[in-house]
Coordinates of N, CA and C and ligand atoms in Angstrom, one line a residue:
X17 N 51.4 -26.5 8.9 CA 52.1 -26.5 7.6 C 53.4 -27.2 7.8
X18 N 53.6 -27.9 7.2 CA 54.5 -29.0 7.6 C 56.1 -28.0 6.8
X19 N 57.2 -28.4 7.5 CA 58.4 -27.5 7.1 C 59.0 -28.0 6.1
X20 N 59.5 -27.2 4.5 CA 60.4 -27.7 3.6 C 61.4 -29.0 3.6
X21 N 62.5 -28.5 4.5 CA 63.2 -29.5 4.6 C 62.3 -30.8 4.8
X22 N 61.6 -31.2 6.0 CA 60.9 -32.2 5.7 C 60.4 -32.9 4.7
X23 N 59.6 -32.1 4.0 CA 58.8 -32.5 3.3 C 59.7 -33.0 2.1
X24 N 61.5 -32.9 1.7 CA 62.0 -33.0 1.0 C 62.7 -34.4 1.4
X25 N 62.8 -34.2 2.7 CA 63.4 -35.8 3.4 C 62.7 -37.0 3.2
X26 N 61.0 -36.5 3.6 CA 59.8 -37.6 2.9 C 59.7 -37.8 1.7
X27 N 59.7 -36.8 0.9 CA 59.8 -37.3 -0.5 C 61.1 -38.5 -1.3
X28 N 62.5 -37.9 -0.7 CA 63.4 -39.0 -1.2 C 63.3 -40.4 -0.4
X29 N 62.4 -40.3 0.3 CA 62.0 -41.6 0.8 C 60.8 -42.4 1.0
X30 N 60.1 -41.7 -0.2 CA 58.6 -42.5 -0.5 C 58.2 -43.1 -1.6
X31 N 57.9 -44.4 -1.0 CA 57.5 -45.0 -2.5 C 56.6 -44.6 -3.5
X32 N 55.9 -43.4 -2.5 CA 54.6 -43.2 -3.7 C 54.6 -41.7 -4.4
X33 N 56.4 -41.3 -3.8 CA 56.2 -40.1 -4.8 C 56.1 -40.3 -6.2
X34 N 55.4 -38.9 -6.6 CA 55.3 -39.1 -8.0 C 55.1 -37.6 -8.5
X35 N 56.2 -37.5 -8.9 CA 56.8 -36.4 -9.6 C 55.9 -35.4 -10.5
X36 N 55.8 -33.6 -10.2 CA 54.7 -33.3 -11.0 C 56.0 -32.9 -12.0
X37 N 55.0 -32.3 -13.3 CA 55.8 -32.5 -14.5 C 57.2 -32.2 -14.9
X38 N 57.3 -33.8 -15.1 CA 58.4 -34.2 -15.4 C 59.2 -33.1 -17.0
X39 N 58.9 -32.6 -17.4 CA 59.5 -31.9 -18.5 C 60.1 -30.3 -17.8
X40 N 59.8 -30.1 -16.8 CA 59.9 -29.1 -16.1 C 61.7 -28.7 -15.7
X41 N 62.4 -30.0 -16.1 CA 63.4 -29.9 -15.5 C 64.1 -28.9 -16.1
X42 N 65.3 -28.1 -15.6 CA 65.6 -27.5 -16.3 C 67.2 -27.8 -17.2
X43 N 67.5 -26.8 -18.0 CA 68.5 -26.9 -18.7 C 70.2 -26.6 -17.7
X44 N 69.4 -25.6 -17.3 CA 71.1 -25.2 -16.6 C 71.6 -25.8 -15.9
X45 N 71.0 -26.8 -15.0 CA 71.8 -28.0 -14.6 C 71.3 -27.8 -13.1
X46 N 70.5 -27.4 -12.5 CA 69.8 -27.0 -11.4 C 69.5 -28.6 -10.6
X47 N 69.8 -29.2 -10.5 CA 69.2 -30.5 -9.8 C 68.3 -30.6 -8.6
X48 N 67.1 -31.2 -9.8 CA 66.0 -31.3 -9.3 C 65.5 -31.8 -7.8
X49 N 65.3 -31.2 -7.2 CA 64.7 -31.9 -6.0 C 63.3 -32.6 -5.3
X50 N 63.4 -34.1 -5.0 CA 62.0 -34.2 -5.0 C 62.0 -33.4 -3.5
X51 N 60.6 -33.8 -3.6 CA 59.7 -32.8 -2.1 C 58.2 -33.1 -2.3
X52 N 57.8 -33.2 -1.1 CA 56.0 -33.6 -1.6 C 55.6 -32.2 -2.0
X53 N 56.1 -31.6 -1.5 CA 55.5 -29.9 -2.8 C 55.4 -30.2 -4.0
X54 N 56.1 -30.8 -4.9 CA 56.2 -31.3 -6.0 C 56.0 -32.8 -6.5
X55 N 55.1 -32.9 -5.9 CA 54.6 -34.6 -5.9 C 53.0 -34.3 -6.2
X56 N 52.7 -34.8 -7.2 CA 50.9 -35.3 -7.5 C 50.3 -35.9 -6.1
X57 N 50.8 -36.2 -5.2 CA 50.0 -36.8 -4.4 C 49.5 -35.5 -3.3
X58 N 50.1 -34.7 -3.2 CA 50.0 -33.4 -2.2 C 48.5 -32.7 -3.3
X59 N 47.8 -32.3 -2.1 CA 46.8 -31.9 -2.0 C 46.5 -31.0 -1.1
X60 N 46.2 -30.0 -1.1 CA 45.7 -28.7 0.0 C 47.1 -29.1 1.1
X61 N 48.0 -29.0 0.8 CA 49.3 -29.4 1.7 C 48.8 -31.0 2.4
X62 N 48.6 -31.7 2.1 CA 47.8 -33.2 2.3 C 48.3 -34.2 1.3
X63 N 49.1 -34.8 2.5 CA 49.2 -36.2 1.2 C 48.0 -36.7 1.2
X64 N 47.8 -37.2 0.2 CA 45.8 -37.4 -0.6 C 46.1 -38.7 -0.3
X65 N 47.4 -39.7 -0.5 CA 47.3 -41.1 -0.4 C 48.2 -41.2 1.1
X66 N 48.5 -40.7 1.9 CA 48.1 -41.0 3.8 C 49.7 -41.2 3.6
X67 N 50.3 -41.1 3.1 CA 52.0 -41.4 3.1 C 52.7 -40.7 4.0
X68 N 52.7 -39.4 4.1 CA 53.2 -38.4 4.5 C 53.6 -39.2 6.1
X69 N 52.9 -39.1 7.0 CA 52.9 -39.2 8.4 C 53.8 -40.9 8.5
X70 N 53.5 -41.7 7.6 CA 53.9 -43.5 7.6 C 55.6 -43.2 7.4
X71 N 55.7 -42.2 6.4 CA 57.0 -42.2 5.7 C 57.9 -41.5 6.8
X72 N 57.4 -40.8 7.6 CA 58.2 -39.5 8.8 C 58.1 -40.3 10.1
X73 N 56.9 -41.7 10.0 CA 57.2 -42.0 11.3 C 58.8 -42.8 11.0
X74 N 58.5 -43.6 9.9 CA 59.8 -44.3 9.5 C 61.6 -43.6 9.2
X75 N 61.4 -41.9 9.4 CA 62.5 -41.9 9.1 C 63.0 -41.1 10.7
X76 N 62.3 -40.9 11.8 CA 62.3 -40.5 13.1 C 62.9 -41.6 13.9
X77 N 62.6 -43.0 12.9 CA 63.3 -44.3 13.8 C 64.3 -44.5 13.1
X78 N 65.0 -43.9 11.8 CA 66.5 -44.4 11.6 C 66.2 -45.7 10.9
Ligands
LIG5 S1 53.0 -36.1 -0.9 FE1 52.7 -38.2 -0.1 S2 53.1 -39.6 -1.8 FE2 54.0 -37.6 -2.3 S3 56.1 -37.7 -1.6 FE3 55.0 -36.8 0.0 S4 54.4 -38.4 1.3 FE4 55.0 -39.3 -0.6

């Protein structure tokens, strides 16, 4: 199971996030955070479209 923070670091750096619902934001001013938790592409904790592992090798190299 891959750890939060990560999966929050991959997300602001993937081209292929895609955000689950967008109306969800809130009012009080809470800023939203992406994360592949919250990305359409996550599946059974699996990025469905193979991003996850491309996007973490790329951010391990700076
Ligand atoms: S689940 Fe996949 S497509 Fe979505 S942000 Fe994470 S790595 Fe990118």
């Amino acid at each position: 199971m891959p750890n939060i923070e990560q999966m929050s670091h991959v997300a602001n750096s993937c081209d292929g996030y895609d955000s689950v619902g967008t109306g969800f934001q809130s009012s009080i001013g809470t800023p939203f955070s992406k994360s592949c938790e919250n990305c359409n592409h996550l599946k059974n904790n699996k990025c469905e479209v193979n991003l996850y592992d491309k996007v973490l090798a790329g951010l391990d190299q700076g």
